[in-house]
mmCIF file of C-alpha atoms and ligand atoms in Angstrom:
data_model
loop_
_atom_site.group_PDB
_atom_site.id
_atom_site.type_symbol
_atom_site.label_atom_id
_atom_site.label_comp_id
_atom_site.label_asym_id
_atom_site.label_seq_id
_atom_site.Cartn_x
_atom_site.Cartn_y
_atom_site.Cartn_z
ATOM 1 C CA MET X 1 -75.167 84.546 -26.710
ATOM 2 C CA LEU X 2 -78.836 83.682 -26.354
ATOM 3 C CA THR X 3 -79.582 79.986 -26.128
ATOM 4 C CA GLU X 4 -82.529 80.076 -28.573
ATOM 5 C CA PRO X 5 -80.502 80.664 -31.764
ATOM 6 C CA ILE X 6 -78.234 77.753 -30.794
ATOM 7 C CA THR X 7 -81.256 75.509 -30.251
ATOM 8 C CA TYR X 8 -82.702 76.580 -33.634
ATOM 9 C CA LEU X 9 -79.434 75.685 -35.380
ATOM 10 C CA GLN X 10 -79.083 72.400 -33.529
ATOM 11 C CA ARG X 11 -82.618 71.360 -34.458
ATOM 12 C CA CYS X 12 -82.029 72.391 -38.082
ATOM 13 C CA LEU X 13 -78.867 70.253 -38.271
ATOM 14 C CA GLN X 14 -80.815 67.293 -36.878
ATOM 15 C CA ILE X 15 -83.142 67.274 -39.904
ATOM 16 C CA PRO X 16 -81.333 65.785 -42.928
ATOM 17 C CA SER X 17 -81.730 67.753 -46.162
ATOM 18 C CA THR X 18 -79.049 66.269 -48.368
ATOM 19 C CA ASN X 19 -79.389 67.050 -52.037
ATOM 20 C CA PRO X 20 -80.348 65.165 -54.243
ATOM 21 C CA LEU X 21 -82.027 62.918 -51.636
ATOM 22 C CA ASP X 22 -85.225 63.697 -49.765
ATOM 23 C CA GLY X 23 -85.638 65.890 -46.732
ATOM 24 C CA GLU X 24 -85.500 69.465 -47.974
ATOM 25 C CA GLU X 25 -89.232 69.881 -47.349
ATOM 26 C CA ASN X 26 -88.849 68.641 -43.748
ATOM 27 C CA VAL X 27 -86.279 71.245 -42.817
ATOM 28 C CA ALA X 28 -88.316 73.919 -44.633
ATOM 29 C CA ALA X 29 -91.340 72.855 -42.544
ATOM 30 C CA TYR X 30 -89.312 73.251 -39.341
ATOM 31 C CA VAL X 31 -88.158 76.761 -40.308
ATOM 32 C CA TYR X 32 -91.652 77.733 -41.488
ATOM 33 C CA ASP X 33 -93.181 76.678 -38.139
ATOM 34 C CA LEU X 34 -90.417 78.451 -36.250
ATOM 35 C CA LEU X 35 -90.927 81.759 -38.077
ATOM 36 C CA THR X 36 -94.724 81.708 -38.085
ATOM 37 C CA SER X 37 -94.953 80.661 -34.415
ATOM 38 C CA HIS X 38 -92.967 83.834 -33.643
ATOM 39 C CA GLY X 39 -95.370 85.914 -35.729
ATOM 40 C CA VAL X 40 -93.093 86.425 -38.761
ATOM 41 C CA LYS X 41 -95.150 86.521 -41.949
ATOM 42 C CA THR X 42 -93.833 83.663 -44.077
ATOM 43 C CA ASP X 43 -94.884 82.224 -47.445
ATOM 44 C CA TRP X 44 -94.470 78.510 -48.206
ATOM 45 C CA ILE X 45 -93.518 78.253 -51.880
ATOM 46 C CA GLU X 46 -93.437 74.828 -53.460
ATOM 47 C CA VAL X 47 -90.975 74.537 -56.331
ATOM 48 C CA SER X 48 -91.743 70.829 -56.670
ATOM 49 C CA PRO X 49 -93.301 68.395 -54.157
ATOM 50 C CA LYS X 50 -89.981 67.778 -52.356
ATOM 51 C CA ARG X 51 -88.474 71.218 -52.862
ATOM 52 C CA VAL X 52 -89.760 74.199 -50.942
ATOM 53 C CA CYS X 53 -88.638 77.818 -50.637
ATOM 54 C CA LEU X 54 -89.707 80.244 -47.916
ATOM 55 C CA VAL X 55 -90.095 84.005 -48.159
ATOM 56 C CA ALA X 56 -90.430 85.834 -44.828
ATOM 57 C CA THR X 57 -91.049 89.553 -44.566
ATOM 58 C CA ILE X 58 -91.147 92.228 -41.871
ATOM 59 C CA GLU X 59 -92.396 95.729 -42.658
ATOM 60 C CA ALA X 60 -90.520 98.857 -41.634
ATOM 61 C CA GLY X 61 -91.960 100.871 -38.754
ATOM 62 C CA ALA X 62 -94.378 103.743 -39.466
ATOM 63 C CA THR X 63 -91.736 106.337 -38.522
ATOM 64 C CA ALA X 64 -89.061 105.003 -40.877
ATOM 65 C CA VAL X 65 -87.707 107.907 -42.944
ATOM 66 C CA HIS X 66 -85.934 106.211 -45.857
ATOM 67 C CA PRO X 67 -86.966 102.555 -45.615
ATOM 68 C CA LYS X 68 -85.114 100.237 -47.981
ATOM 69 C CA THR X 69 -85.925 96.615 -48.648
ATOM 70 C CA ILE X 70 -82.918 94.684 -47.395
ATOM 71 C CA GLY X 71 -82.805 91.085 -48.618
ATOM 72 C CA PHE X 72 -81.173 88.170 -46.842
ATOM 73 C CA SER X 73 -80.776 84.779 -48.435
ATOM 74 C CA GLY X 74 -79.469 81.266 -47.926
ATOM 75 C CA HIS X 75 -80.150 77.673 -48.875
ATOM 76 C CA LEU X 76 -81.310 74.788 -46.681
ATOM 77 C CA ASP X 77 -80.100 71.846 -48.786
ATOM 78 C CA THR X 78 -76.680 70.337 -48.127
ATOM 79 C CA VAL X 79 -74.313 68.068 -50.008
ATOM 80 C CA PRO X 80 -74.600 64.322 -49.231
ATOM 81 C CA VAL X 81 -72.892 62.518 -46.346
ATOM 82 C CA LYS X 82 -70.892 59.296 -46.183
ATOM 83 C CA ILE X 83 -71.825 58.503 -42.595
ATOM 84 C CA SER X 84 -69.133 55.804 -42.125
ATOM 85 C CA GLU X 85 -66.387 58.403 -42.609
ATOM 86 C CA TRP X 86 -67.642 60.745 -39.893
ATOM 87 C CA THR X 87 -66.499 60.516 -36.281
ATOM 88 C CA LYS X 88 -69.537 62.606 -35.189
ATOM 89 C CA ASP X 89 -73.203 62.063 -36.006
ATOM 90 C CA PRO X 90 -73.735 64.246 -39.130
ATOM 91 C CA PHE X 91 -77.346 64.767 -37.999
ATOM 92 C CA GLY X 92 -76.677 65.089 -34.269
ATOM 93 C CA GLY X 93 -75.952 68.807 -33.907
ATOM 94 C CA ALA X 94 -73.482 67.984 -31.108
ATOM 95 C CA ILE X 95 -71.686 70.870 -29.405
ATOM 96 C CA GLU X 96 -68.145 70.214 -28.160
ATOM 97 C CA ASP X 97 -65.562 72.762 -27.062
ATOM 98 C CA GLY X 98 -67.613 75.612 -28.480
ATOM 99 C CA ARG X 99 -68.032 74.025 -31.927
ATOM 100 C CA ILE X 100 -71.265 72.745 -33.433
ATOM 101 C CA TYR X 101 -71.075 69.658 -35.674
ATOM 102 C CA GLY X 102 -73.270 68.438 -38.496
ATOM 103 C CA ARG X 103 -73.765 68.393 -42.266
ATOM 104 C CA GLY X 104 -74.572 71.979 -43.168
ATOM 105 C CA ALA X 105 -72.894 73.494 -40.075
ATOM 106 C CA SER X 106 -70.701 75.563 -42.391
ATOM 107 C CA ASP X 107 -72.591 75.394 -45.719
ATOM 108 C CA MET X 108 -74.999 76.830 -44.756
ATOM 109 C CA LYS X 109 -77.557 75.999 -42.094
ATOM 110 C CA SER X 110 -75.692 78.327 -39.706
ATOM 111 C CA GLY X 111 -76.048 81.139 -42.229
ATOM 112 C CA VAL X 112 -79.770 80.490 -42.640
ATOM 113 C CA MET X 113 -80.472 80.139 -38.920
ATOM 114 C CA ALA X 114 -78.487 83.322 -38.184
ATOM 115 C CA MET X 115 -80.890 85.196 -40.494
ATOM 116 C CA VAL X 116 -83.920 83.387 -39.052
ATOM 117 C CA SER X 117 -82.784 84.299 -35.501
ATOM 118 C CA MET X 118 -82.395 87.930 -36.602
ATOM 119 C CA MET X 119 -85.907 87.967 -38.127
ATOM 120 C CA ILE X 120 -87.455 86.476 -34.967
ATOM 121 C CA GLU X 121 -85.726 89.026 -32.765
ATOM 122 C CA LEU X 122 -86.412 92.069 -34.962
ATOM 123 C CA ASN X 123 -90.077 91.156 -35.461
ATOM 124 C CA GLN X 124 -90.532 92.508 -31.914
ATOM 125 C CA HIS X 125 -89.047 95.844 -32.971
ATOM 126 C CA ASP X 126 -91.670 98.625 -33.289
ATOM 127 C CA ASP X 127 -89.735 101.103 -35.392
ATOM 128 C CA LEU X 128 -87.609 99.154 -37.835
ATOM 129 C CA PRO X 129 -85.837 101.491 -40.277
ATOM 130 C CA ASN X 130 -86.104 99.031 -43.215
ATOM 131 C CA HIS X 131 -88.325 96.396 -44.747
ATOM 132 C CA LEU X 132 -86.687 92.991 -44.272
ATOM 133 C CA LYS X 133 -87.108 90.128 -46.684
ATOM 134 C CA LEU X 134 -85.658 86.683 -46.079
ATOM 135 C CA LEU X 135 -85.461 84.393 -49.113
ATOM 136 C CA ILE X 136 -84.732 80.777 -48.144
ATOM 137 C CA THR X 137 -84.022 78.543 -51.110
ATOM 138 C CA SER X 138 -83.923 74.848 -51.948
ATOM 139 C CA ASP X 139 -81.626 72.961 -54.334
ATOM 140 C CA GLU X 140 -78.706 75.409 -54.334
ATOM 141 C CA GLU X 141 -76.144 72.593 -54.354
ATOM 142 C CA ASN X 142 -77.483 71.015 -57.528
ATOM 143 C CA GLY X 143 -79.279 73.306 -59.974
ATOM 144 C CA MET X 144 -80.258 76.446 -58.029
ATOM 145 C CA THR X 145 -83.846 75.745 -59.041
ATOM 146 C CA GLY X 146 -85.140 77.315 -55.809
ATOM 147 C CA ALA X 147 -83.474 80.690 -56.396
ATOM 148 C CA ARG X 148 -84.420 80.521 -60.077
ATOM 149 C CA HIS X 149 -88.062 79.919 -59.105
ATOM 150 C CA LEU X 150 -88.132 82.842 -56.652
ATOM 151 C CA THR X 151 -86.477 85.112 -59.243
ATOM 152 C CA ASP X 152 -88.981 84.063 -61.936
ATOM 153 C CA ARG X 153 -91.861 84.784 -59.511
ATOM 154 C CA GLY X 154 -90.469 88.286 -58.973
ATOM 155 C CA ASP X 155 -89.715 87.758 -55.268
ATOM 156 C CA ALA X 156 -86.392 89.613 -55.618
ATOM 157 C CA ASP X 157 -87.746 92.482 -57.727
ATOM 158 C CA ASP X 158 -88.319 94.817 -54.767
ATOM 159 C CA LEU X 159 -84.906 94.374 -53.137
ATOM 160 C CA ASP X 160 -82.553 97.320 -52.676
ATOM 161 C CA ALA X 161 -79.661 95.101 -51.562
ATOM 162 C CA LEU X 162 -79.030 91.443 -50.769
ATOM 163 C CA LEU X 163 -76.777 89.647 -48.305
ATOM 164 C CA ILE X 164 -76.153 85.930 -48.868
ATOM 165 C CA THR X 165 -74.627 84.358 -45.764
ATOM 166 C CA GLU X 166 -72.692 81.546 -47.436
ATOM 167 C CA PRO X 167 -69.592 80.601 -45.424
ATOM 168 C CA THR X 168 -66.827 83.033 -46.405
ATOM 169 C CA SER X 169 -64.616 83.008 -43.276
ATOM 170 C CA GLY X 170 -65.085 86.757 -42.865
ATOM 171 C CA TYR X 171 -64.263 87.639 -46.495
ATOM 172 C CA LEU X 172 -66.705 89.698 -48.543
ATOM 173 C CA GLY X 173 -67.589 88.141 -51.906
ATOM 174 C CA TYR X 174 -68.618 90.537 -54.671
ATOM 175 C CA ALA X 175 -68.200 88.535 -57.903
ATOM 176 C CA GLN X 176 -68.568 84.941 -58.996
ATOM 177 C CA LYS X 177 -68.088 82.868 -62.117
ATOM 178 C CA GLY X 178 -71.009 81.348 -64.015
ATOM 179 C CA VAL X 179 -71.374 77.910 -65.577
ATOM 180 C CA VAL X 180 -72.486 77.052 -69.078
ATOM 181 C CA GLY X 181 -72.735 73.315 -69.714
ATOM 182 C CA VAL X 182 -73.186 72.251 -73.335
ATOM 183 C CA GLU X 183 -73.663 68.924 -75.045
ATOM 184 C CA ILE X 184 -72.182 68.855 -78.519
ATOM 185 C CA SER X 185 -73.304 66.005 -80.716
ATOM 186 C CA CYS X 186 -72.535 64.879 -84.248
ATOM 187 C CA THR X 187 -74.944 62.827 -86.300
ATOM 188 C CA GLY X 188 -73.660 60.604 -89.089
ATOM 189 C CA LYS X 189 -74.955 57.529 -90.840
ATOM 190 C CA SER X 190 -74.423 53.972 -89.685
ATOM 191 C CA ALA X 191 -72.996 51.282 -91.970
ATOM 192 C CA HIS X 192 -71.147 47.993 -91.634
ATOM 193 C CA SER X 193 -67.567 48.658 -90.573
ATOM 194 C CA SER X 194 -66.339 46.572 -93.521
ATOM 195 C CA SER X 195 -67.772 49.287 -95.798
ATOM 196 C CA PRO X 196 -67.199 52.588 -93.991
ATOM 197 C CA GLN X 197 -67.585 54.535 -97.218
ATOM 198 C CA LEU X 198 -71.325 53.742 -97.112
ATOM 199 C CA GLY X 199 -71.782 55.591 -93.828
ATOM 200 C CA GLN X 200 -70.749 58.833 -92.143
ATOM 201 C CA ASN X 201 -68.654 58.298 -89.006
ATOM 202 C CA ALA X 202 -70.031 60.522 -86.214
ATOM 203 C CA ILE X 203 -66.995 59.859 -83.999
ATOM 204 C CA ASP X 204 -64.671 61.109 -86.759
ATOM 205 C CA ASP X 205 -66.804 64.262 -86.980
ATOM 206 C CA LEU X 206 -66.792 64.701 -83.221
ATOM 207 C CA TYR X 207 -63.015 64.279 -83.195
ATOM 208 C CA ARG X 208 -62.764 67.163 -85.652
ATOM 209 C CA VAL X 209 -64.875 69.341 -83.324
ATOM 210 C CA ILE X 210 -62.604 68.503 -80.396
ATOM 211 C CA ARG X 211 -59.482 69.214 -82.461
ATOM 212 C CA GLU X 212 -60.948 72.599 -83.406
ATOM 213 C CA ILE X 213 -61.813 73.405 -79.780
ATOM 214 C CA LYS X 214 -58.291 72.506 -78.693
ATOM 215 C CA SER X 215 -56.724 74.652 -81.433
ATOM 216 C CA ASP X 216 -55.664 78.314 -81.268
ATOM 217 C CA ARG X 217 -58.714 79.202 -83.348
ATOM 218 C CA PHE X 218 -61.037 78.586 -80.369
ATOM 219 C CA THR X 219 -60.479 81.710 -78.311
ATOM 220 C CA ILE X 220 -63.046 81.616 -75.506
ATOM 221 C CA THR X 221 -60.368 80.924 -72.887
ATOM 222 C CA ASP X 222 -58.571 84.142 -73.922
ATOM 223 C CA HIS X 223 -61.278 86.119 -72.130
ATOM 224 C CA SER X 224 -60.385 87.021 -68.582
ATOM 225 C CA HIS X 225 -61.621 88.928 -65.508
ATOM 226 C CA PRO X 226 -59.099 90.773 -63.311
ATOM 227 C CA GLU X 227 -60.023 88.801 -60.178
ATOM 228 C CA LEU X 228 -62.042 85.810 -61.359
ATOM 229 C CA GLY X 229 -59.380 84.851 -63.879
ATOM 230 C CA PRO X 230 -59.933 83.427 -67.366
ATOM 231 C CA VAL X 231 -62.898 81.593 -68.831
ATOM 232 C CA VAL X 232 -62.053 77.899 -68.500
ATOM 233 C CA ALA X 233 -63.535 75.081 -70.565
ATOM 234 C CA SER X 234 -63.193 71.350 -69.964
ATOM 235 C CA ILE X 235 -64.575 68.357 -71.819
ATOM 236 C CA THR X 236 -65.850 66.230 -68.948
ATOM 237 C CA SER X 237 -67.593 63.270 -70.619
ATOM 238 C CA ILE X 238 -67.872 61.635 -74.012
ATOM 239 C CA THR X 239 -70.191 59.005 -75.473
ATOM 240 C CA GLY X 240 -70.764 57.446 -78.854
ATOM 241 C CA GLY X 241 -70.893 54.360 -81.019
ATOM 242 C CA GLU X 242 -73.404 51.547 -81.433
ATOM 243 C CA GLY X 243 -71.158 48.480 -81.546
ATOM 244 C CA PRO X 244 -67.693 47.171 -82.405
ATOM 245 C CA ASN X 245 -68.459 46.580 -86.097
ATOM 246 C CA VAL X 246 -70.832 49.487 -86.779
ATOM 247 C CA ILE X 247 -69.863 52.863 -88.191
ATOM 248 C CA PRO X 248 -71.241 55.144 -85.463
ATOM 249 C CA SER X 249 -74.185 57.335 -86.354
ATOM 250 C CA ARG X 250 -74.059 59.392 -83.181
ATOM 251 C CA ALA X 251 -71.410 60.728 -80.801
ATOM 252 C CA SER X 252 -71.395 63.507 -78.257
ATOM 253 C CA PHE X 253 -69.397 65.151 -75.509
ATOM 254 C CA TYR X 254 -70.190 67.433 -72.610
ATOM 255 C CA MET X 255 -68.208 70.596 -72.059
ATOM 256 C CA ASP X 256 -68.248 72.537 -68.782
ATOM 257 C CA ILE X 257 -67.407 76.219 -69.264
ATOM 258 C CA ARG X 258 -66.817 78.548 -66.322
ATOM 259 C CA THR X 259 -67.811 82.014 -67.460
ATOM 260 C CA ILE X 260 -67.155 85.583 -66.328
ATOM 261 C CA PRO X 261 -69.166 88.835 -66.406
ATOM 262 C CA GLY X 262 -69.465 89.916 -70.046
ATOM 263 C CA PHE X 263 -68.836 86.407 -71.365
ATOM 264 C CA GLY X 264 -71.727 83.968 -70.912
ATOM 265 C CA ARG X 265 -74.147 81.739 -72.745
ATOM 266 C CA GLU X 266 -74.496 83.940 -75.854
ATOM 267 C CA GLN X 267 -70.730 84.254 -76.366
ATOM 268 C CA VAL X 268 -70.267 80.491 -75.868
ATOM 269 C CA LEU X 269 -72.950 79.782 -78.473
ATOM 270 C CA GLN X 270 -71.347 82.242 -80.925
ATOM 271 C CA ALA X 271 -67.918 80.611 -80.525
ATOM 272 C CA LEU X 272 -69.390 77.143 -81.125
ATOM 273 C CA GLU X 273 -71.327 78.377 -84.164
ATOM 274 C CA ALA X 274 -68.020 79.634 -85.597
ATOM 275 C CA VAL X 275 -66.597 76.097 -85.115
ATOM 276 C CA ASN X 276 -69.653 74.662 -86.868
ATOM 277 C CA GLN X 277 -69.228 77.024 -89.823
ATOM 278 C CA ARG X 278 -65.500 76.351 -90.236
ATOM 279 C CA LEU X 279 -66.021 72.574 -90.243
ATOM 280 C CA SER X 280 -69.099 72.756 -92.486
ATOM 281 C CA GLN X 281 -67.096 74.746 -95.034
ATOM 282 C CA GLN X 282 -64.451 72.017 -95.097
ATOM 283 C CA ASP X 283 -66.998 69.199 -95.489
ATOM 284 C CA GLU X 284 -70.590 69.800 -96.497
ATOM 285 C CA THR X 285 -71.775 66.494 -94.948
ATOM 286 C CA PHE X 286 -70.576 67.626 -91.521
ATOM 287 C CA SER X 287 -73.269 68.371 -88.933
ATOM 288 C CA MET X 288 -73.027 69.364 -85.300
ATOM 289 C CA GLU X 289 -75.674 70.217 -82.754
ATOM 290 C CA VAL X 290 -75.238 72.247 -79.557
ATOM 291 C CA THR X 291 -77.614 71.824 -76.608
ATOM 292 C CA ILE X 292 -77.394 73.981 -73.492
ATOM 293 C CA ILE X 293 -77.671 71.665 -70.462
ATOM 294 C CA LYS X 294 -76.743 74.098 -67.712
ATOM 295 C CA ASP X 295 -76.845 77.890 -67.590
ATOM 296 C CA ILE X 296 -75.885 79.669 -64.395
ATOM 297 C CA PRO X 297 -74.907 83.277 -65.030
ATOM 298 C CA SER X 298 -71.842 84.920 -63.538
ATOM 299 C CA CYS X 299 -72.465 88.048 -61.504
ATOM 300 C CA GLU X 300 -70.579 90.983 -60.134
ATOM 301 C CA THR X 301 -71.340 93.917 -57.872
ATOM 302 C CA ASP X 302 -69.087 96.968 -58.153
ATOM 303 C CA ARG X 303 -66.401 96.527 -55.460
ATOM 304 C CA ASP X 304 -66.954 100.162 -54.415
ATOM 305 C CA ASP X 305 -70.750 99.909 -54.256
ATOM 306 C CA PRO X 306 -72.051 101.768 -51.153
ATOM 307 C CA PHE X 307 -73.849 98.662 -49.803
ATOM 308 C CA LEU X 308 -70.663 96.595 -50.078
ATOM 309 C CA GLN X 309 -68.861 99.388 -48.276
ATOM 310 C CA ILE X 310 -71.421 99.257 -45.457
ATOM 311 C CA VAL X 311 -71.177 95.451 -45.214
ATOM 312 C CA ALA X 312 -67.374 95.689 -45.074
ATOM 313 C CA GLU X 313 -67.469 98.374 -42.365
ATOM 314 C CA THR X 314 -70.057 96.450 -40.351
ATOM 315 C CA MET X 315 -67.910 93.308 -40.488
ATOM 316 C CA GLU X 316 -64.905 95.351 -39.395
ATOM 317 C CA SER X 317 -66.850 96.798 -36.472
ATOM 318 C CA ILE X 318 -67.688 93.253 -35.309
ATOM 319 C CA ARG X 319 -64.363 91.487 -35.855
ATOM 320 C CA LYS X 320 -62.014 94.477 -35.494
ATOM 321 C CA GLN X 321 -59.979 93.592 -38.555
ATOM 322 C CA PRO X 322 -60.019 94.744 -42.192
ATOM 323 C CA THR X 323 -62.561 93.054 -44.482
ATOM 324 C CA GLN X 324 -61.041 91.739 -47.681
ATOM 325 C CA ARG X 325 -63.189 91.759 -50.816
ATOM 326 C CA VAL X 326 -62.853 88.614 -52.915
ATOM 327 C CA ALA X 327 -64.138 87.056 -56.106
ATOM 328 C CA ILE X 328 -65.706 83.691 -55.289
ATOM 329 C CA PRO X 329 -64.539 80.699 -57.333
ATOM 330 C CA GLY X 330 -67.796 78.724 -56.867
ATOM 331 C CA GLY X 331 -71.372 79.772 -57.551
ATOM 332 C CA THR X 332 -74.100 80.957 -55.182
ATOM 333 C CA ASP X 333 -77.820 81.690 -55.527
ATOM 334 C CA GLY X 334 -76.708 85.284 -56.177
ATOM 335 C CA ALA X 335 -76.274 84.210 -59.806
ATOM 336 C CA MET X 336 -80.037 83.686 -60.110
ATOM 337 C CA PHE X 337 -81.063 86.701 -58.027
ATOM 338 C CA SER X 338 -78.827 88.888 -60.223
ATOM 339 C CA GLN X 339 -81.323 88.169 -63.042
ATOM 340 C CA ALA X 340 -84.179 89.898 -61.151
ATOM 341 C CA ALA X 341 -86.031 92.730 -62.871
ATOM 342 C CA ARG X 342 -84.328 95.305 -60.691
ATOM 343 C CA ASN X 343 -80.564 95.614 -60.359
ATOM 344 C CA PHE X 344 -79.308 95.610 -56.742
ATOM 345 C CA PRO X 345 -75.962 95.014 -55.039
ATOM 346 C CA ILE X 346 -75.281 91.459 -53.814
ATOM 347 C CA ALA X 347 -72.827 90.745 -51.001
ATOM 348 C CA VAL X 348 -71.837 87.177 -50.132
ATOM 349 C CA ALA X 349 -70.505 87.159 -46.594
ATOM 350 C CA SER X 350 -70.588 85.598 -43.150
ATOM 351 C CA PHE X 351 -68.057 84.777 -40.462
ATOM 352 C CA HIS X 352 -68.603 81.031 -40.869
ATOM 353 C CA ASP X 353 -65.445 79.109 -41.710
ATOM 354 C CA PHE X 354 -65.663 77.721 -45.241
ATOM 355 C CA ARG X 355 -62.759 75.299 -44.854
ATOM 356 C CA LEU X 356 -65.000 72.529 -43.494
ATOM 357 C CA ALA X 357 -67.842 73.071 -45.980
ATOM 358 C CA HIS X 358 -68.745 69.796 -47.728
ATOM 359 C CA GLN X 359 -66.146 67.997 -45.523
ATOM 360 C CA ILE X 360 -66.163 65.097 -43.060
ATOM 361 C CA ASP X 361 -67.052 66.257 -39.507
ATOM 362 C CA GLU X 362 -68.290 69.621 -40.828
ATOM 363 C CA SER X 363 -68.408 72.112 -37.973
ATOM 364 C CA ILE X 364 -68.014 75.781 -37.047
ATOM 365 C CA PRO X 365 -67.237 77.617 -33.797
ATOM 366 C CA LEU X 366 -70.452 78.982 -32.260
ATOM 367 C CA SER X 367 -68.647 82.315 -31.809
ATOM 368 C CA GLU X 368 -68.762 82.727 -35.618
ATOM 369 C CA TYR X 369 -72.506 82.052 -35.554
ATOM 370 C CA ALA X 370 -72.954 84.807 -32.948
ATOM 371 C CA GLU X 371 -70.883 87.190 -35.096
ATOM 372 C CA THR X 372 -73.006 86.438 -38.185
ATOM 373 C CA ILE X 373 -76.271 87.030 -36.286
ATOM 374 C CA GLU X 374 -74.802 90.366 -35.209
ATOM 375 C CA LEU X 375 -73.866 91.202 -38.826
ATOM 376 C CA CYS X 376 -77.426 90.490 -40.016
ATOM 377 C CA LYS X 377 -78.931 92.536 -37.194
ATOM 378 C CA ARG X 378 -76.715 95.565 -37.763
ATOM 379 C CA LEU X 379 -77.405 95.544 -41.514
ATOM 380 C CA ALA X 380 -81.150 95.258 -40.865
ATOM 381 C CA LEU X 381 -81.105 98.168 -38.408
ATOM 382 C CA LYS X 382 -78.853 100.460 -40.419
ATOM 383 C CA THR X 383 -80.316 103.649 -41.886
ATOM 384 C CA TYR X 384 -79.486 103.701 -45.599
ATOM 385 C CA VAL X 385 -79.715 106.901 -47.608
HETATM 386 ZN ZN1 ZN R 1 -73.683 76.878 -49.968
#
């Protein structure tokens, strides 16, 4: 394996970019300089002062017969680090026994630098069969605001296919759940607790909402996807009350709902409106408000899509073993890119081991990095019809 891609990855791991702390712009600056110094046309796109995305493009050669625009994507932010728990320097990029260590080694600086290495190498190519577009995002680990920003700008609208090199240990991800986070609040009327009849107890009202949601009448968790499983909903926090002797005028809870293709934000809102109507019919003073806090769509590419087939075959040709297609339990930027104006297949795949993602002493074997660079290169050079 060439030494340059290893040096790129090592340098990238040495620049902290933990989310939600600072640093994402520093690692973006490193990658921007690296790409542009090798002649790769790259746009610096500021989402906010500390959050930057990069879009790098290479045009197909003049003799290309059926050029497609093949997209590659990954994020440069990482989850935080508790340095005292690590036995290696999380920002050292040390290499020992063929493994490279550091926060983001698995998720997913290796994935990003594999694509960057591919772009640098193929920029020298005179007769590329495809247009290549690399979308590097910020803030994937928190709100996916980077991918959302690029999608809103239309940066994904010209893609014919997209590979996201999240760590998948050689599996090929084709579907993922979404997340709808809602705050449900009840507003009552405060009064002295010695005279509760003068007020309207918001906690009592909220309790009735929760009882309704936990009853058989609330059917959102009956919806299911053959591989992603059922919609799941959990109440994850609750607040309310003004003081020990005050009838509470306000109470709320947060519910995290993991959605599936065909059941998202609209269906969640409809189910909650049905709860509102049932309770309002029982008591005309009842009031409940629903606020969407988080909305990350689910997405799915047909398992038999030709691009997925090509990715699977290419992975098989590199690793000499069958590629298993899987639904991914967590979310990726693919959720946002799936909202682009044009519909295109999205594959989530790399050879990077996901078992150490977000873990202490995060690391991957460099052999997996070499395999992922090879995967990106072969997909970029493939003739698609
Ligand atoms: Zn990731």
